[in-house]
Every structure is written in structure tokens, then in C-alpha cells.
Amino acid sequence: MLLLFLMVFATIDGIKGDCSFVEYSGPICTAKITCVGTTEDIDTLLNNWRCIKSDSRQWNRYTETYDYELNDYKLDVDVQFVNVDDNENPLIGIEEDTKVATLNIGSGNLVSVPPIISRLIVLTEFSLTYNQVEMINLRKLSGVSMKVVNVSHNQISTIEEDENVNPYHSLVSSIDLSYNALESIPDNCFEMFSTLIYLDLSFNKLKQFDILTFEGITQLETLKLSNNEISEISQNLARFRHLKDLAIDNNQLTSLTAISFKSLISLQKLNLSSNYIKHIEDESLATLRNLKELDLSHNKINAIRQHLFQNNNKMFKLSLSHNDIENIAGGAFSTTNISFFDIQDNHIRGSIDSDTFLGISVESLDLSKGGGLKALGDKAFSTLGQNLKYLNLSNNLLENITESAFQSLEILRILDLSCNNLVDIEFNTSDLTQLTEYYIQNNLIKKVNSKMFKNMKSLVRLDLSNNKVEDIEFSSFIDLTNLRDLNISNNAFVNSLTQNLFRGLYKVNSLDLSYIKSVSCLNGTFSGMASLVYLNLSHSLFDNIEYETFKATGSIKSLDVSHNFLQNFHINTSSILQILELYLNNNKLQNITSETFKNLRFLEKLNLAYNNIYHFDSRGLQSTPHLHYLDMFSNYNLHVMGDVFNNLILSKVSLRNVRHKFNFEKAANTSISTLILSNCDIDDINSVYVYQIKDILKLDASSNKIKVLNKGSLQNMNILNWLDLSFNIISTIQPGTFLSNEMINSLNLYSNNLQYLQFGVLDGLRNLRILNLSNNEIHTFGVNLLHSSPYLNELFLDNNNLKSMDFTALSETSVNIITIGGNSISCDALAYWKKYNNYNLNVTAETFDFDSENIHGIACKTNSSRVENKYENNNFNITSDVNEIKKAVDNIYNYLKMPLNETFSRITALLENNHKYFDNALAKLNRSEIVFDEQFRKNAVNSKSDLLPQLLNNSDRVANNINTMIRLLEINNNLTKLGNIQKDKLQSPVLIANNMTIGKYVNNNSTGSATKLSADSLNEFDNNTLVDIKILLYIIASCFTIAILLFVVTITYKYWYRQVSHRVHVNQLYDSGQSVRGGLEME
């Protein structure tokens, strides 16, 4: 048998197609076939199924072969994702004689039931769900063996009628038509389904039923009509005498009458929730003697009358929640046996009396959120005492609770009376011996006494917060021997917390006294609370905590005294040796001495923020070797020296908003993982000596006044990985600043004054992942700056002065995201990149701007918006350009007419005083400059004895030529001005007078034949002539400028070269890590 089984699966595994085959063991051959789209492979699967082939063969005269005789078999077929656009007959391969027992067609686009279904004689279960069927004929689905029909989750709006199909009675017992679009059901459509037991018509659009709608159905047990639009129940359901489960929830019912369920004598479960039922007649449920579960929740019922449930003595589950019930008649539930009862979120008014819940036996009763309950009568819950463990009366208007209200509640565990109007608690608590949680917060209680908690020996949690408590009597908590959690916060104590106030609470581990009005804690206030771990005294008016306040405690691990008025904190710390967390923030502390935290060896977290501390003793923390977290935020005048942290290993230290100067120069053996120095008015980061602290991982120096970063700023900080320098005024970063910070992965330089980054600024940042340069004044950003940061992933450059960006080069780096919003990037370049190359580099913006020119929300500038019209004010533009040329040439002339020695002196001074410009130039030198230099040294420098006299002889000639060019430029400028002012009069007689004036000006301001222009020659000028002169002058000026620049370079090269070589060597020493002092190599 095992061998046969293995052979079968080996054969099936070899089958290819859209269907899978799984065989099951059984008395006959049984298998499940799962197909996708179509069943065309079923024939192949059956031909290869060894189980159904018998040993005998029979001659087939049509094929002239011997065929196997087939054994009996049964198939379960599951077809998913049918697409009629691909195959009109998705059930191809299934014939009338194919023995399909169950067929499921799901998740497709079928619009009708395949015809083959009605001819499958052994089909017992048919499911066609999640398709698009709009019309159905139930009679055609009533095959010979059919028992279950499921056509839910379609778009069926019509049930067809066909009198000539299947005249016999069907065997179908279950029909599911839910989740369709039925608005009505034709008469007699279920006539042939006399054995129908289950009918689901939920989630349709049915409004009503006719008298013949359910004709022929006599054995129905379950009817689902949920989520329709039914507004009335008349006698349409009268025929269902065997009905056990009826759901008409989420409809539009408004009332229940005596005839609504009159004939449903077998009904056991009735769901009428989420309707609009307001009125229920007393006899509505009278005939439902077998009813066990009734759901009337989420309606508009306003009263429960006495006789409504008098015949429902088998009912054990009743839900009346979320109604408008204001009154419950006494004894309304007396004939029931309810063990599950839900009545929360109603508006019960008046009082709860002893017979209100008679007949109910539940473990939990929730009467919260009613808002109208004002009183609890005598023995109000005595009938519930046998099983009640949880009672919630919160959010009502309770003012009066009689003394015996909670009598007999001997197993009650949780009692919630919060959010009421209780002033005094005077009821008898002698039966509440098993109570573990007691909530009476948010009331009006003014005084606490011992009677309130008498015999509550099992109480573990007590909440008295948000009352009006002014005084606590001595020994009020004496009976609460097992109390663990006590909350008395937000009260109005008028006296100090006195000695032994909490006597007897030796097991309490959490005490909340926050938001009280007491001004002092006296010695021994918490005496005897040996198990106290968490003590909260915050947000009060304490200005004094006496030395022995915490005497005889010893287990406190968290003490919160924040938000008070303490000017000093001087207590016997030996009473709190186990403390881990101490919160003293938001007080008025002034001094921290060596005694303040003495002996607190286990202290891990200390918060001193928002005080007036001005002196911090250097030994103030030496008794706290396990301190990890220290917050001194906003102690403006704090005088703290770096040695206060000596020998400490701290996870986080915050000195934010400390304005007095401080530094870590004397820090020794100090380790701080996260150091916050923001808003400290730091103008020189070097003066803080942060590099004296070991193991800094995160440094926040944002919102200061730092101007410069250099190689000494962050030296030796080898494991720093997060640096925030945003919101400073940094304008200069020296190349090599980050050479010792290769572990930084996030660098934030947001909102500084950076205009450019010199080459080498990012050197050392090998592991940089995020670089934020937004909100600076950067006008150029070369991609080669990132050469030393191969892992950079995110680059932020928003709101700078960038006009271009090489996206192609940037896409070849590791950068995945760049933000450039708020710049002047070309819209054409940005649009091209977003269209064709966005897959490599995501160009975006931190804030999208759709109010100006943009590409996908990234602000940009079109070329037309930056280029002036070339035809507008042309003469004016030429004049401005000529003026610029004249000014530049004039400066060169004034410079060259000086004696040679003075020229050399000025060049030397310029080189000495502007190191940074030459440092920047050095980074751009290439091999060609070096080759040129070598050739120059061989030829020019070695022959300086011949070169210098020649230069001296030519200097006067060059100066004279420059002077001549200046005069020509002046003439051109005057001509252009004339053209602008009197453009329309150039051809008029008035021109002669003007030309005479110009001629005088020329004669008085020029020498030599080259500069003489007569008034007669100017008469011949026209617009074209003026333009020609201007072009000629531009050419002359350009030639002279080039010649002069070459002349200057030649003179200065030998003096400059020595400076250049020296600075290159110095920079190499910096890069190699060798010592450099005062710009000289230490060799």
C-alpha cells in the first residue's frame, strides 16, 4: 500500500498545468483539485490518477483500444481568479459525468452561473463568491444532490423565476445570499426548498417582505436579515415555528409589537441591536419562552417595564447597553436567570433599590457613564452578592449612599465610585473584606478618616486623587495592611505633612502626593513605610523638607520633588541609600555642595534643570559613581568647572541654556556619551575643551554663537558619531577640521553663515551618512568635496544661494537624496534630471513650494527670469560695462606706476596677509603648473640678471599705454552718455553745440595724436559708429588687460613661488599629522 501511495504522488508531481492535485485517504478515491483561472487540466489529472483505474479493461470500439474500468471517486474542486475575458468557459474539463462533490469558484469576474452546475449529478455543495454575478436562478442550482448553495459577495439584484425547471422538491438545506444588492424577493422563490434550514439575506437592501416571500419554507432554523433596510416586523415570520436564531440587527426598526414574534415559539437567540427601537410593548416577548439570548443594545429604549421579560425564564444573556434607559422598574428581571448582563452607557436616573437587579446573577456590573444616578438605596446590590466581583458606578451624579448599600457583597474585588459628587463616605464597609481595588477619585471628599476603610484588609490599590481633601486624620489607614499603591494627588491639604501620617502602610511601595497644597514635610512624615519605592511630591508648594523627613524608609528608589519652591535640599541621605532616580528640577535651588548627594552611591538619574544654581562644588558628584544621566538645563548663572565630572561615566549630560562661561579643561578620566551644550552663548568651541572628555558619541552645540571651526576644535574625538552645530554663525571651517572624527555619521550645519566650503573641509568624515547644510549662504557646491565621504546618503542644501548643481556627478556618488529647495537652480536642468535620471538620485526639497516657479514642488528659476532683455537700455548697460573696465584698468595703472621696489613690497605684504586665499588656490594646482614651474626656474629665474633690467625699461612704456587707454575709455563713456540723454536729437542742429563741448573735453583730457578728436568729426557719428567704437574699445581694453596681467605675473612669480612651495609643504604636514607651530615646520 505504501509503495502504491508513493507511486501515485510520483505520477502526480510530474503533471504540469494550472491545477494542483491532493489525494485523501477514504473508503473511495477522494482528491482535492485547486485551479487558477480554469479547470482545463482536470482531464489530464484524472487520466493520471491511478486510484480510479481498476485492474480490468474493456474494449473501446470507437478508439479500438482497451480502456480501464473506473472505480468510484469523489472530487473537491476549488477554482480561483476566474477571468472570463481569457476563457469564456472556466469550467472546461468538467463534464456531466465528472464526479464533483464540492465546487468553489472565488475571486473572479463571472457574471452568471456556469450552465454545467445544474447537470453535475453528485454535486452537494456549490459556492460562487467574490464575483460579479448580477442575476441568479435558484431553481437551476437545485441539482439532484445539492445541499449547500453559497452565492454571497456578488452583485445579485434579481432572483429569476422559472416554472419549468426542477419540479421536484430540492434537498438544499443552506442558502447564503448575503453581501449582494437585493432590494426585493419574488413570491414563492423558496417554494421548492422545503428542507431549508439556514437562510442568510444579510447585507442587502431589503425593505420588507410579502406574505408569500417565504412560502414553502417550513423547517428553517436560522434566518439572517442583518444590515438591511427593514422598518417593520408584521406576520411575515409567522410560519417559522422551528426558527431558533433570528438576526435583524442594523436595520430601521422603531418598535416591537405583540405580534412581531408571536409564532416564534422555538426562538432561542434574537439580535435586534443597532436599530431605532424606542417603544416595546409588554407582550412583545411573551411567547418567546425558549429565548436564551437577547441583544437590544444600541437602540433608543428609554424604560424597562416590570412585565417585559416575565415569560423569558430561560434567558441567561441580555444586552441593554448604549440606550437611553432612564428607569428600570423594580423586579423587571425577577423571572429571568441572567448570568451575562450589559447595561452600560445609559441614562439611569434616580436610585438603585434592592429589587432593581433581582433575577440577575453576574460577576460584573457596569453602570458607568449614565450621568443621572444620584443615590443608592438600602441593600441596593444585595441580590447580586453571591457572584458580583466588579461594580462600576463611575461618571454618575451620586451624592448619597445609604449605609447598607453594599451589604452582602462579600466577594466584591473592584469598586469604582469615581467621578461622582460624593462629599462623605459613611456607608458600612464591613462586608467588603475581599475588596482589592477601590477608586473614589474625582469626587468632593474633604476629610479622610479611618471609618472609610474599616475592614478593608485585602485592599491593594486606593485612589483618592482629585478630591477636596484638606486633612487626613491620624491612623486613617491603619486597617490597610496590604495596601501597595496609594494615590492622594491633587488635593488641598492645608497643613504640613506630619509625623506618622501614613502609619500602618508598611507594605505600600508607591505613594503619589503630587499637586497638593502643603508647604513642608516634617521629620518622620513617612516613618514606617519600609517598602516605599516610588514617592512623588512634585507640583506642590513645598519650600522645606526637613532633615529626617525620610527616616525609617530605606527602600526609596525614585523620589520626585520637582516643581516646588525648595531653596536647598539638605536631608539625611543615609535614609535613601537605595535611590536610583532623583528629580529636583523646577525649584529654587542655589547651591550644590559636597554634602547634597553624599552617600547616594546607586544614584543613576539626577535632574537639576530650571533652578537658580550658581555654585556647584567640584566634589558635588563624587559620591555618585553610578550616575548616568544629569540634567542642569536652564541654570543660567551656573558656575561649573569641568572637574565636577571627574571619574564619572555618564550617558547623558545636559548643560543647555547655561549662560555662564564654563569649560572642561580640567576634566580628568571623564566619559560622557551624550553632551548637550545648546543655547550656552558659546562663541569659541575651542575654549570649551570638549575634546578633554572621552567617549563622546553625541555632541549638541546648536544655537550658540560659534564663528569658526578649525583643526583644534574637535581633536581626539575619535568615536563621535553625531554632531549638531546648527543655528550658529559659522562662516569658516578650516580644511582638516574633521580629520580625527571619522566615525561621525550625522553632521548638522543647518542655519549658519557658510558661503562656500573649501576643498578638504570634509576630509576625515569617512563614515558620514547625513550632511545638513540648509539655510546657509552657499553659492557653489562642488561634488568633489565629497571625495572623502564614500557612504554619504542624504545631503540637505535647501535655502542657499546655489544657481547650479552637477546632478550627473552627484549621482555617481553614494548620495541617494539631495534637497535643494529655496535655491536658484535652473528649472530646465532640474526638469531634465527629474524626467530622465531620477532613479539614481532623488532630488527633492524639505519643504515644497507650489506658489512660485517649481518642478514637483522644488523651487527653481527659469533662464528668462535671470537674463535682462538685450534690447532694453542697451546704451546704459554699455556705459556701465565701460565704467567697470575703466575702473579696473585705472587701478592697474596706479599700481604699475609705482617704483619697482614699492611694488615688490606690496606684493609681499599681500601674500603674507592673505594666507587663506592661497591655501585654497594650492588645492587646485595640477601637474601642468608644476611642469611650468620647473621650466620657469630653469630659464627665467636663472637669468634674472637680464630679465629685471628689461622689465624696468618697459614699465614706463606700458604705463603710458595704459594712461592712453584710460583717456579713450573716458571719451567713450561721454559719448555713450550723450547717446542716452539726447538719442532723438543726434541728427539735429543742436548736435553741433554738443559736439563742440565734447571736443573741448577731449582736447583738455588727452595728449598725443591718438586721442585728439575734433568737433567736426563728431558730426559724422551715428548710432552704428558709436557701437563700432565701443566694440573696438572693448577689444583694446581686453588686450591691454591680458598683457598687463601677464606682465604682473612675470614680475611676481619668483617672489610668489617661494611662498607657494612653503605653504604646500605646511599643508602636507597637517595632512600627515606632523606638528606645526606658527606656520613653521617642526623638523
Short mmCIF file of N, CA and C in Angstrom, two decimals, residues 35 67 118 201 296 474 500 532 537 546 574 687 703 719 725 759 770 781 817 835 840 872 926 1023:
data_model
loop_
_atom_site.label_atom_id
_atom_site.label_comp_id
_atom_site.label_asym_id
_atom_site.label_seq_id
_atom_site.Cartn_x
_atom_site.Cartn_y
_atom_site.Cartn_z
N CYS A 35 -7.41 24.94 -8.81
CA CYS A 35 -7.06 25.50 -10.12
C CYS A 35 -7.04 27.03 -10.05
N ASP A 67 -9.72 0.22 -22.57
CA ASP A 67 -9.76 1.26 -21.54
C ASP A 67 -9.94 0.62 -20.18
N SER A 118 -25.92 22.86 -13.00
CA SER A 118 -27.21 22.17 -12.80
C SER A 118 -27.18 20.73 -13.27
N LEU A 201 -29.76 36.39 4.32
CA LEU A 201 -30.08 37.50 3.42
C LEU A 201 -29.48 38.81 3.93
N LEU A 296 -30.50 43.91 22.68
CA LEU A 296 -31.24 45.14 22.38
C LEU A 296 -30.33 46.36 22.47
N PHE A 474 -5.30 61.08 61.93
CA PHE A 474 -4.26 60.16 62.37
C PHE A 474 -4.77 58.72 62.32
N ASN A 500 4.29 60.36 61.18
CA ASN A 500 3.48 59.14 61.22
C ASN A 500 2.12 59.29 60.54
N LEU A 532 8.37 51.48 50.80
CA LEU A 532 8.14 52.56 49.85
C LEU A 532 9.28 52.63 48.82
N LEU A 537 6.32 63.84 45.21
CA LEU A 537 5.95 65.05 45.96
C LEU A 537 5.99 66.28 45.03
N GLU A 546 12.35 68.72 55.84
CA GLU A 546 13.23 68.62 56.99
C GLU A 546 14.22 67.46 56.87
N SER A 574 21.40 59.16 54.28
CA SER A 574 21.54 57.76 54.71
C SER A 574 20.20 57.05 54.78
N SER A 687 37.48 77.00 23.20
CA SER A 687 37.65 77.43 24.59
C SER A 687 36.89 76.55 25.58
N SER A 703 22.56 76.34 18.41
CA SER A 703 22.01 77.60 18.95
C SER A 703 23.01 78.31 19.86
N ILE A 719 35.46 58.72 18.47
CA ILE A 719 34.24 57.90 18.33
C ILE A 719 32.98 58.77 18.22
N LEU A 725 25.70 71.33 14.99
CA LEU A 725 26.22 72.69 15.10
C LEU A 725 25.27 73.67 14.43
N PHE A 759 37.99 73.08 -0.38
CA PHE A 759 38.34 71.70 -0.65
C PHE A 759 39.10 71.13 0.55
N ILE A 770 24.75 61.50 6.80
CA ILE A 770 23.80 62.62 6.67
C ILE A 770 24.55 63.93 6.84
N PHE A 781 28.75 74.56 -4.81
CA PHE A 781 28.99 73.30 -4.09
C PHE A 781 29.55 72.29 -5.09
N ILE A 817 19.69 60.93 -1.68
CA ILE A 817 18.70 62.00 -1.54
C ILE A 817 19.43 63.33 -1.40
N LYS A 835 13.07 64.04 -15.10
CA LYS A 835 12.40 63.27 -16.15
C LYS A 835 13.18 62.02 -16.54
N ASN A 840 18.47 57.26 -10.09
CA ASN A 840 19.74 57.17 -9.39
C ASN A 840 19.79 58.10 -8.19
N GLU A 872 16.78 96.22 -24.15
CA GLU A 872 16.27 97.27 -23.25
C GLU A 872 17.44 97.97 -22.58
N ASN A 926 47.68 71.69 -10.41
CA ASN A 926 47.80 70.39 -11.07
C ASN A 926 49.22 70.19 -11.61
N ASN A 1023 24.51 106.18 -34.85
CA ASN A 1023 24.38 105.09 -33.86
C ASN A 1023 25.33 103.94 -34.19
#
